[in-house]
XYZ file of C-alpha atoms in Angstrom:
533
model
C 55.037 27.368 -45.918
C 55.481 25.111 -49.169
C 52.751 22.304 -48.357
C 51.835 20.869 -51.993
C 54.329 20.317 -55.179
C 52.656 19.412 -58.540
C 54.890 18.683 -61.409
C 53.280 16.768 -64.724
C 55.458 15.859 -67.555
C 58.917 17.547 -66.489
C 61.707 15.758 -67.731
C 61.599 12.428 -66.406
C 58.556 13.505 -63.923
C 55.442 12.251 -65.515
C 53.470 13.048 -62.962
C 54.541 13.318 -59.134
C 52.636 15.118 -56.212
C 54.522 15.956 -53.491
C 53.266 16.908 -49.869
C 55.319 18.952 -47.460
C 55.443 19.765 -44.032
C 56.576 22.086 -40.987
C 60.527 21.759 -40.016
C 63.597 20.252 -41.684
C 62.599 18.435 -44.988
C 65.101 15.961 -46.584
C 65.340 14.666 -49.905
C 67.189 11.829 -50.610
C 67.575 9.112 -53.246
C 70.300 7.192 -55.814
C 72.352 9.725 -57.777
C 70.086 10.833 -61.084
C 67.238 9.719 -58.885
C 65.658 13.710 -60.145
C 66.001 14.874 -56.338
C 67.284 18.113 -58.176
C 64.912 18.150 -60.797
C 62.014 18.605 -57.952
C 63.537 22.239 -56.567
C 63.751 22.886 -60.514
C 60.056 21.840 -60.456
C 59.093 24.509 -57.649
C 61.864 27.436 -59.493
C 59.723 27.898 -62.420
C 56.872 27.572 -60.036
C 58.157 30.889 -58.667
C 59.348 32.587 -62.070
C 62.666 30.859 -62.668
C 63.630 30.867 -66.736
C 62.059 27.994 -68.324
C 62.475 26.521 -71.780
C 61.408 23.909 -74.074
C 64.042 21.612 -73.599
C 62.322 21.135 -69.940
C 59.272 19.362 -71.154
C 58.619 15.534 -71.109
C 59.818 13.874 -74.068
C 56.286 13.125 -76.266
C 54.791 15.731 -74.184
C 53.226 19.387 -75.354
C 53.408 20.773 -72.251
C 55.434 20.531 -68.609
C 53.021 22.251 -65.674
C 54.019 22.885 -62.001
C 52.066 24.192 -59.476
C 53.176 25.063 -55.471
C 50.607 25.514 -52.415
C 51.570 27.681 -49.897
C 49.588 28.247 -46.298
C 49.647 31.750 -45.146
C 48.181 32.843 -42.152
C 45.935 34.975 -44.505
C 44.956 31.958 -46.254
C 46.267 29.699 -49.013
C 47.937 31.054 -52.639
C 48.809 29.044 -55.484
C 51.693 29.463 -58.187
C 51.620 27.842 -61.601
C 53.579 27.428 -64.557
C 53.206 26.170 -67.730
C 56.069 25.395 -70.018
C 55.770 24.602 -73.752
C 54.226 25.237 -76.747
C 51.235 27.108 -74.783
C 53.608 28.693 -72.210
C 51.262 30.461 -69.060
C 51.687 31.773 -65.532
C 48.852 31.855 -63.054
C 48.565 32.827 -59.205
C 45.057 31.017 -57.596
C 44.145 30.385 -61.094
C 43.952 34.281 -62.776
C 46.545 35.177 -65.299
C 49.870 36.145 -64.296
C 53.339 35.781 -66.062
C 57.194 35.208 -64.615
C 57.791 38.386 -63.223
C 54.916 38.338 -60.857
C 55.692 35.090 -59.948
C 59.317 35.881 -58.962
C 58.078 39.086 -56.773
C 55.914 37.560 -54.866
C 57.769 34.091 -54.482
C 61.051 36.174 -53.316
C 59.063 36.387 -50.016
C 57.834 32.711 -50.071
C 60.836 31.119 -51.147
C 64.600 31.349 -50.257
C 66.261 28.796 -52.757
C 70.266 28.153 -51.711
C 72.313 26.023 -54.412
C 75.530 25.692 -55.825
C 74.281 28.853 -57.774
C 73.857 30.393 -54.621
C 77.109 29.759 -52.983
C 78.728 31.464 -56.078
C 76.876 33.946 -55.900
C 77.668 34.821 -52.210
C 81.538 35.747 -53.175
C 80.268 38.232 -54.567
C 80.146 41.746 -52.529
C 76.803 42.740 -53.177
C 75.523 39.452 -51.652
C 77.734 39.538 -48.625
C 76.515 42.971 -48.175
C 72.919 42.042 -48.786
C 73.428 39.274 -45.992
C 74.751 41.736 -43.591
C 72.352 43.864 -44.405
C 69.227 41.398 -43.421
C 71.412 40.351 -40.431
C 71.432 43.828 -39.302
C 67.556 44.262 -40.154
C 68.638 47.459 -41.979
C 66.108 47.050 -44.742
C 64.686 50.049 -44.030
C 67.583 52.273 -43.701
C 68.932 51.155 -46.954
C 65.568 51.246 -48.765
C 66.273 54.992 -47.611
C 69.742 55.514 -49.412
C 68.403 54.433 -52.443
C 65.544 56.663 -52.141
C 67.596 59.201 -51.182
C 70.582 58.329 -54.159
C 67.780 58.583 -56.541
C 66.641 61.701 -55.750
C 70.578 62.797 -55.604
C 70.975 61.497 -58.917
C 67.647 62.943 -60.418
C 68.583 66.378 -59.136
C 72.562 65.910 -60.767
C 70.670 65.011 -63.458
C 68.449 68.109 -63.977
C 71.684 70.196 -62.864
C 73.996 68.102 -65.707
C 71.152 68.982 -68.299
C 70.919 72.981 -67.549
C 74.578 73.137 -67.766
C 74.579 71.470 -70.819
C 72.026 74.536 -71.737
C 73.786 76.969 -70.398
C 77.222 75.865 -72.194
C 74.867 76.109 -75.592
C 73.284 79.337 -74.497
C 75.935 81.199 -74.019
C 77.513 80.015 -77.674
C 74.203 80.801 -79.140
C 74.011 84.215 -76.926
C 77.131 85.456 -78.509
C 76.097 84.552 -81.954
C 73.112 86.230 -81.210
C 74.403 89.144 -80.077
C 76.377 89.352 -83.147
C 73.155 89.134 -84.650
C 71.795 91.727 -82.910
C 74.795 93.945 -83.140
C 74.843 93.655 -87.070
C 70.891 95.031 -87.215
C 71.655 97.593 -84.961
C 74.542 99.108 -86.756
C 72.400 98.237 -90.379
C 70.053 100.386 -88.287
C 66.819 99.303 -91.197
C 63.899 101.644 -91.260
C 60.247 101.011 -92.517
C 60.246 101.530 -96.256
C 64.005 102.487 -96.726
C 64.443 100.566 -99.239
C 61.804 101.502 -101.613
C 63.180 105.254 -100.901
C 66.161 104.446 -101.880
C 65.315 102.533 -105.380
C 63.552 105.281 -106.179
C 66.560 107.530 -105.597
C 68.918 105.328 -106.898
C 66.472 104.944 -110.571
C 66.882 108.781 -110.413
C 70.166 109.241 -109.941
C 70.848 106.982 -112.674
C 68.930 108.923 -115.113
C 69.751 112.433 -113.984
C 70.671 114.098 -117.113
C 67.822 113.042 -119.453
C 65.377 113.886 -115.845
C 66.491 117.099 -116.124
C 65.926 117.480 -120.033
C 62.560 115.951 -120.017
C 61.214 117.744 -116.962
C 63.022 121.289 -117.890
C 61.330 120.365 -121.189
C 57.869 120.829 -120.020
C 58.675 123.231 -117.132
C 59.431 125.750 -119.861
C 56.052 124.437 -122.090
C 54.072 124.872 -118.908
C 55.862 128.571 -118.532
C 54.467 128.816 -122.304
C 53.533 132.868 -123.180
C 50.567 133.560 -120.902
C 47.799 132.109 -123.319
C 45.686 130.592 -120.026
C 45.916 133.872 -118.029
C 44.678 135.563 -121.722
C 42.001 132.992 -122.023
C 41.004 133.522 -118.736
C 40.255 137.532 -119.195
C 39.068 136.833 -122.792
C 36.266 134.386 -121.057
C 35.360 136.743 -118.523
C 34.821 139.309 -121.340
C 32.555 137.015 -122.768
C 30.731 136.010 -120.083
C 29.813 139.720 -119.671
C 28.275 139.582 -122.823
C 26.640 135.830 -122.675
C 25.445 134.495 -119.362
C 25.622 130.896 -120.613
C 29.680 131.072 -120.555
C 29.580 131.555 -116.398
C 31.296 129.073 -114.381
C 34.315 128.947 -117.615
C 36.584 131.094 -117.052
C 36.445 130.206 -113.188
C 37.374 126.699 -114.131
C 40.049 127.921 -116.965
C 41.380 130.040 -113.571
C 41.889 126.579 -111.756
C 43.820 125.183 -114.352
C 46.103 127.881 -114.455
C 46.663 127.713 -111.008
C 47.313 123.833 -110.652
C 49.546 124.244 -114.429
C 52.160 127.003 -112.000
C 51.931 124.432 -108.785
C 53.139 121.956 -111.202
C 55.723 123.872 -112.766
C 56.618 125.382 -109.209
C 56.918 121.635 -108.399
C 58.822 120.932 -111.218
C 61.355 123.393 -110.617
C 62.096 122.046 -107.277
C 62.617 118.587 -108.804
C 65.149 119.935 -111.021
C 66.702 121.539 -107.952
C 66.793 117.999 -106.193
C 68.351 115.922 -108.945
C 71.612 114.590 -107.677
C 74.287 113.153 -110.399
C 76.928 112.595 -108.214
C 78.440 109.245 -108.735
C 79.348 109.037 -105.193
C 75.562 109.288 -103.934
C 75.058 107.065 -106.642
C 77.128 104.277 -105.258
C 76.494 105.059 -101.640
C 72.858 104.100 -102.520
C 73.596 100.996 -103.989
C 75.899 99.976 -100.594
C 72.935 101.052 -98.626
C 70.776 98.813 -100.998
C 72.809 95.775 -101.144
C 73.191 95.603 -97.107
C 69.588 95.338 -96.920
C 68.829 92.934 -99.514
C 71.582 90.804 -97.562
C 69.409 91.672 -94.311
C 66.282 90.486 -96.166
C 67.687 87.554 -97.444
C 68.985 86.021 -94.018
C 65.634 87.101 -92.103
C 62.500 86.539 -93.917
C 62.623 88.490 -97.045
C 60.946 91.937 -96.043
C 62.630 94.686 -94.605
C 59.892 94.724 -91.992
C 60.866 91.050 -91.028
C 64.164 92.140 -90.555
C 62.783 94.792 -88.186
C 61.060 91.956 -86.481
C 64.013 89.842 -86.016
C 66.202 92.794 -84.024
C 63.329 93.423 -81.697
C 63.085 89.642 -81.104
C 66.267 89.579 -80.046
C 66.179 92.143 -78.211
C 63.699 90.422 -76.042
C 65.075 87.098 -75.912
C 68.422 88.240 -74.445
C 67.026 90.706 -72.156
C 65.533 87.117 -70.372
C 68.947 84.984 -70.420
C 68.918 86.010 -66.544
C 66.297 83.636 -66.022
C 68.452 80.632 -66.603
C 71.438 81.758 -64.084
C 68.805 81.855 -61.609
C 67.805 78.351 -62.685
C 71.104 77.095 -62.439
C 71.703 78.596 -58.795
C 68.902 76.884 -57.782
C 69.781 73.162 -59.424
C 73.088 73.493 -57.805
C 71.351 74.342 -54.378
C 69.195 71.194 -54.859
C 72.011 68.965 -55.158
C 73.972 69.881 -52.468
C 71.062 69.566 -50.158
C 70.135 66.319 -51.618
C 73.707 64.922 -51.618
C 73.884 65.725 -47.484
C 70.303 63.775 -47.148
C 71.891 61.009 -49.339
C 75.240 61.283 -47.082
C 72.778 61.331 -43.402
C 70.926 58.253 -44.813
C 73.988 56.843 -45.813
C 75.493 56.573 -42.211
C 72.637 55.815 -40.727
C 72.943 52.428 -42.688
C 76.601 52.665 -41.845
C 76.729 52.585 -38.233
C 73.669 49.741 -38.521
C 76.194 47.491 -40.665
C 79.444 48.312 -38.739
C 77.266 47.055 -35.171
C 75.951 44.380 -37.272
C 79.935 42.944 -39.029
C 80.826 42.122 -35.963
C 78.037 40.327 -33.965
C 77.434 38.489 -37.268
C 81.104 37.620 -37.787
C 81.216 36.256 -33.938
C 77.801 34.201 -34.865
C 79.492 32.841 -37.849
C 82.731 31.701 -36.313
C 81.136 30.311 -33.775
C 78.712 27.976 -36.312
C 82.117 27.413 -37.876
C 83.920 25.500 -35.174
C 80.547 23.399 -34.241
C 80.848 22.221 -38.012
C 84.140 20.894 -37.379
C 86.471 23.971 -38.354
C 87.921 24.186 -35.638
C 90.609 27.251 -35.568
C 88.489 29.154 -38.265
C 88.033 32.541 -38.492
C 85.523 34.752 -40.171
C 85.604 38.533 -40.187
C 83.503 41.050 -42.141
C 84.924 44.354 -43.222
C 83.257 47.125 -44.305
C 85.422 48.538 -47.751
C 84.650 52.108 -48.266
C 83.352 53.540 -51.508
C 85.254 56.536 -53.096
C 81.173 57.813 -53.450
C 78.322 56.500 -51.723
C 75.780 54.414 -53.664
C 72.447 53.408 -54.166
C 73.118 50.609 -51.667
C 75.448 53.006 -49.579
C 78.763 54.152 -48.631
C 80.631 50.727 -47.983
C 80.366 46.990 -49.168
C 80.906 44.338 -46.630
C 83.965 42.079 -47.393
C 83.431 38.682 -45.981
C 87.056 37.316 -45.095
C 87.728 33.694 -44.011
C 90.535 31.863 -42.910
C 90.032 28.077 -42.511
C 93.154 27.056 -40.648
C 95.236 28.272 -37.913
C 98.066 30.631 -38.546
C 96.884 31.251 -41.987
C 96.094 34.991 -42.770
C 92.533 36.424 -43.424
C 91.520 36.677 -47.386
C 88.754 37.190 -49.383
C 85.511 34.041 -49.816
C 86.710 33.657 -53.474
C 90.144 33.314 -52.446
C 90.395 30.964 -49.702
C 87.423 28.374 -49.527
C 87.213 25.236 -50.738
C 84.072 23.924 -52.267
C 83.103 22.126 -48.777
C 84.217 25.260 -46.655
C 82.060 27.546 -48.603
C 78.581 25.304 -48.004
C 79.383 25.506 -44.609
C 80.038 29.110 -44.561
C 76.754 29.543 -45.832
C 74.756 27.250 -44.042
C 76.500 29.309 -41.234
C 75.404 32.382 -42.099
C 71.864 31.270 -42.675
C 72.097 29.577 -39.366
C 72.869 33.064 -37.725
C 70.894 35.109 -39.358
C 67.904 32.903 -38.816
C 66.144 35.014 -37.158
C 66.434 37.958 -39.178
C 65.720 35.883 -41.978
C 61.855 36.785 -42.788
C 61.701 34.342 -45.746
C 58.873 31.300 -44.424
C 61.090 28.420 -46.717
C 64.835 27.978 -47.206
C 65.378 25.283 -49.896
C 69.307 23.900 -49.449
C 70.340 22.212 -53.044
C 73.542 20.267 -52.376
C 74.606 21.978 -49.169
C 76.589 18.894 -48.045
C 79.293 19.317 -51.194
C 82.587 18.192 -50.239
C 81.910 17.536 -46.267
C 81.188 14.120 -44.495
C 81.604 12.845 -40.994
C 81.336 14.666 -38.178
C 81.387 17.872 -40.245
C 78.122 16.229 -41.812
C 76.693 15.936 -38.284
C 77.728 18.729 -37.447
C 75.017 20.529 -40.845
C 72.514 18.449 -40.086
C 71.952 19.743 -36.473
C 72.736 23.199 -37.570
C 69.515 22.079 -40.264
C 67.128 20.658 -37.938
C 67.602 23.846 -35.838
C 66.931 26.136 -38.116
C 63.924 24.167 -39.475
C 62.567 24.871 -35.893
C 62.265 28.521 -37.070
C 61.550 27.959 -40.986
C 60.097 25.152 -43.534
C 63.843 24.045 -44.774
C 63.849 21.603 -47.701
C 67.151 19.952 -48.489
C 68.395 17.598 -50.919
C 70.984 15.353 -49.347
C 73.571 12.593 -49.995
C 74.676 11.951 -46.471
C 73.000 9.840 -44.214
C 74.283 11.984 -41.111
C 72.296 14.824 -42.723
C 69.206 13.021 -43.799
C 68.838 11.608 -39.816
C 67.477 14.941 -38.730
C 64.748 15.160 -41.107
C 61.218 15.822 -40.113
C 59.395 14.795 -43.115
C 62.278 12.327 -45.059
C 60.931 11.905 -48.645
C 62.535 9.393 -51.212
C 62.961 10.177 -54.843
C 62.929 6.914 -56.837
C 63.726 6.626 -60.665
C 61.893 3.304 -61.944
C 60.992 2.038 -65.171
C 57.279 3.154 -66.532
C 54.517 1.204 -67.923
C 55.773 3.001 -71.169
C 59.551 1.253 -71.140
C 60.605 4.842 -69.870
C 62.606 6.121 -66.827
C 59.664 7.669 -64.160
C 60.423 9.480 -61.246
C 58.545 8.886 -58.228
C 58.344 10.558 -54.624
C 57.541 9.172 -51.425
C 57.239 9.956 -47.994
C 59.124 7.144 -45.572
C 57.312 7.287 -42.189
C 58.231 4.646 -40.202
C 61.531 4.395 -38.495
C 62.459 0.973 -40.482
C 61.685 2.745 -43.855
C 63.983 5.432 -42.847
C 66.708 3.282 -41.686
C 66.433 1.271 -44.449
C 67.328 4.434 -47.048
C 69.966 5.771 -44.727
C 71.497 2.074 -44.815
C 71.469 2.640 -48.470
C 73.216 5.989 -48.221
C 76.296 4.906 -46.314
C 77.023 1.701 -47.970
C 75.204 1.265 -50.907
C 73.385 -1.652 -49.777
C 70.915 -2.454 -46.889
C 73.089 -4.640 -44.627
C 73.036 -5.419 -41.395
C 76.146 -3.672 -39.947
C 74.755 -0.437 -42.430
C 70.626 -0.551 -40.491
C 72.284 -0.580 -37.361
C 74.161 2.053 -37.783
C 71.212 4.040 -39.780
C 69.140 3.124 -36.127
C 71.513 4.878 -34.111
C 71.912 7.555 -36.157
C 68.149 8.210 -36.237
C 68.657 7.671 -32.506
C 70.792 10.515 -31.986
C 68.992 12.528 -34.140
C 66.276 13.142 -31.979
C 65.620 16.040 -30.401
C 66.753 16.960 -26.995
């Protein structure tokens, strides 16, 4: 529970401590007294948004700091607001965020805020939800939606492959189909510039090499040296070894011309060879170009894709698989999903017969409350359905939505209702009511304040009143009291009236302004009849 509030230098609080206790706390005082400014005090305490404008006028810095007893000992949230803006829990560093996780399960904070916030159908649904104690279940569907949408995910992203694969598989198989029908072989194209430089040139080729064909054909005069050398080597040992070498020549001058003839035999002139070289020639230079520059990288490139779309069969195996995984995920996320069904449908209607019944002890008599369950077209991360709270405050008058139907009064009742209810189910240790008597008075008033002071016997409920017929149930009744500083400024100051007379005395105040006699009687007896049976 809340036992300590520390607020320095926050707006007109210049320094207040405030002590709490166990059951139904009431704060009271004049209108502008700062009653409100205290459960500001204890939001940014547990993360709320804080700003500059919050801090003391003069001041650097507002700080507020909130004691809690837990049965595993006591923890301490602080905040600093300002110029030096910090966050601490028990001292250490912290910031906001921490702060609101862990005072979510401290601290259950109920204002006008609040009541807006529960025409909404998330919050409705949230409320059946903790009624139902289905925490668990839905913790489940969203466990189980995430894992639905991961998986539609991964699915959605290999599609979005396969939709560009098989574009950039046809234009690869183009591709491919253009380099097979080019067909390129290693060194082909230097072949063929040789072949194309000789066609070009056939006719002088043939004059140049016939030319020295016939010079190489000459009379005989090698063969004649030849014999003439071997004649003289007969006759002068120092000539051997000559004419063997003079033979060689001879032989390697008729190769060459035999060579040379067989050239002339090869030449080609045709002008249609001719420009089928130069078709040949120009595909592959238009081959080279587009895939690296070498004939050889071209070669490179066809076998490469050759490879890569001999392995698109991978990813249509992929993709049967991702849609697999979604449908099985989608029937986990559907099983999950009416598990937390059929826990919300039990749970509508013994919270709807709670409610109604709250209803008529808070003097709305005829009332009705029902809670529908509106189906999604697709189950969500919070499930299948949203509950629909639907209220009718009058006889005769048909059921219709929260947002449509209640009145400003109607709807703090409604809630305090539903809190009332759910009070068990409610795990949070503090409820903190912020104007929950709006728009109500008399017996309707009463009629809260019991409903208050019994569900303080479960939780630490702090309230900030008006009405004296609320305030009469309080366990711990402390005043908030605006009164003029040592400075000439506005202070606000909080006290805790114990005695009976001190109590009467404020609740005097509340119902007529003024601490008459006729107003303390009354204040007596209501004090009277707030005591516990």
């Amino acid at each position: 529970m809340l036992a300590q509030l520390e607020v320095q230098e926050l707006a007109l609080i210049e320094r207040a401590t405030v002590q709490f206790g166990q059951g139904l706390n009431l704060l009271t005082g004049e209108t502008g007294s700062g009653k409100s400014l205290l459960v500001d005090a204890l939001g940014l305490a547990l993360g709320a948004r804080a700003g500059q404008d919050q801090v003391r006028e003069g001041a650097e810095r507002a700080a507020v700091s909130a004691l809690f007893l837990r049965p595993e000992g006591q923890l301490t949230l602080s905040r600093e607001v300002g110029r030096r803006a910090a966050a601490r829990l028990d001292g250490r560093p912290s910031n906001p965020a921490q702060l609101r996780e862990l005072g979510s399960r401290l601290v259950g904070v109920h204002g006008q805020h609040d009541q807006r916030l529960l025409l909404e159908p998330q919050t409705q649904t949230q409320l059946l939800d903790e009624f139902a104690g289905a925490q668990e279940a839905r913790i489940a569907v969203a466990a189980a939606f995430a894992a639905s949408l991961q998986g539609l995910t991964a699915l959605q992203e290999l599609e979005t492959i396969a939709t560009r694969s098989r574009r950039d598989e046809e234009y690869l198989r183009w591709q491919l189909d253009q380099l097979r029908s080019a067909d390129p072989q290693r060194g082909e194209d230097e072949e063929l510039s040789a072949e194309r430089a000789a066609a070009r040139h056939a006719v002088r080729l043939a004059e140049l090499v016939g030319d020295a064909g016939h010079n190489l054909r000459g009379d005989g005069t090698l063969a004649a040296a030849v014999a003439a050398l071997r004649s003289a080597t007969a006759l002068d040992s120092r000539l051997a070894g000559l004419p063997e070498r003079l033979a060689l020549l001879a032989e390697e001058v008729a190769e060459v011309g035999s060579e040379l003839r067989h050239y002339l035999d090869s030449l080609n002139s045709d002008p249609r060879r001719l420009a089928e070289i130069e078709d040949r020639l120009a595909a592959l230079e238009q081959l080279k170009r587009r895939y690296g520059g070498s004939l050889e990288a071209v070669i490179e490139e066809r076998a490469r894709l050759e490879t890569q779309l001999a392995t698109t069969g991978d990813l249509g195996a992929a993709l049967s698989q991702a849609r697999d995984a979604v449908d099985a995920r989608r029937a986990e996320l559907e099983a999950a999903a009416r598990v937390l069904t059929e826990a919300r449908a039990e749970a509508a209607e013994r919270l709807a017969q709670a409610v109604a019944g709250e209803l008529e002890g808070m003097r709305l008599e005829g009332a009705r409350f029902e809670i529908r369950l509106a189906r999604r077209a697709a189950v969500a991360a919070d499930g299948a359905e949203q509950a629909e709270m639907l209220f009718a405050a009058n006889p005769g008058e048909p059921l219709a939505p929260l947002a449509r139907v209640a009145s400003g009064g109607e709807l703090s009742r409604v809630m305090l209702a539903l809190r009332t209810a759910a009070a068990e189910a409610d795990r949070l240790p503090t409820l903190v009511f912020d104007e929950v008597d709006a728009g109500i008075g008399g017996e309707a008033a009463r009629q809260v304040g019991l409903r208050l002071q019994r569900l303080g016997r479960g939780h630490q409920v702090l309230v900030v009143t008006h009405l004296a017929q609320i305030a009469c149930y309080a366990d711990h009744h402390l005043l908030v009291e605006k009164t003029l500083g040592g400075s000439g400024r506005n202070v606000v100051q909080v006290r805790e009236l114990k005695s009976d007379a001190e109590r009467a005395a404020e609740l005097a105040r509340m119902m007529s302004g003024g601490v008459t006699v006729k107003a303390l009687a009354r204040a007596r007896e209501l004090i009277q009849e707030a005591q516990p049976v």
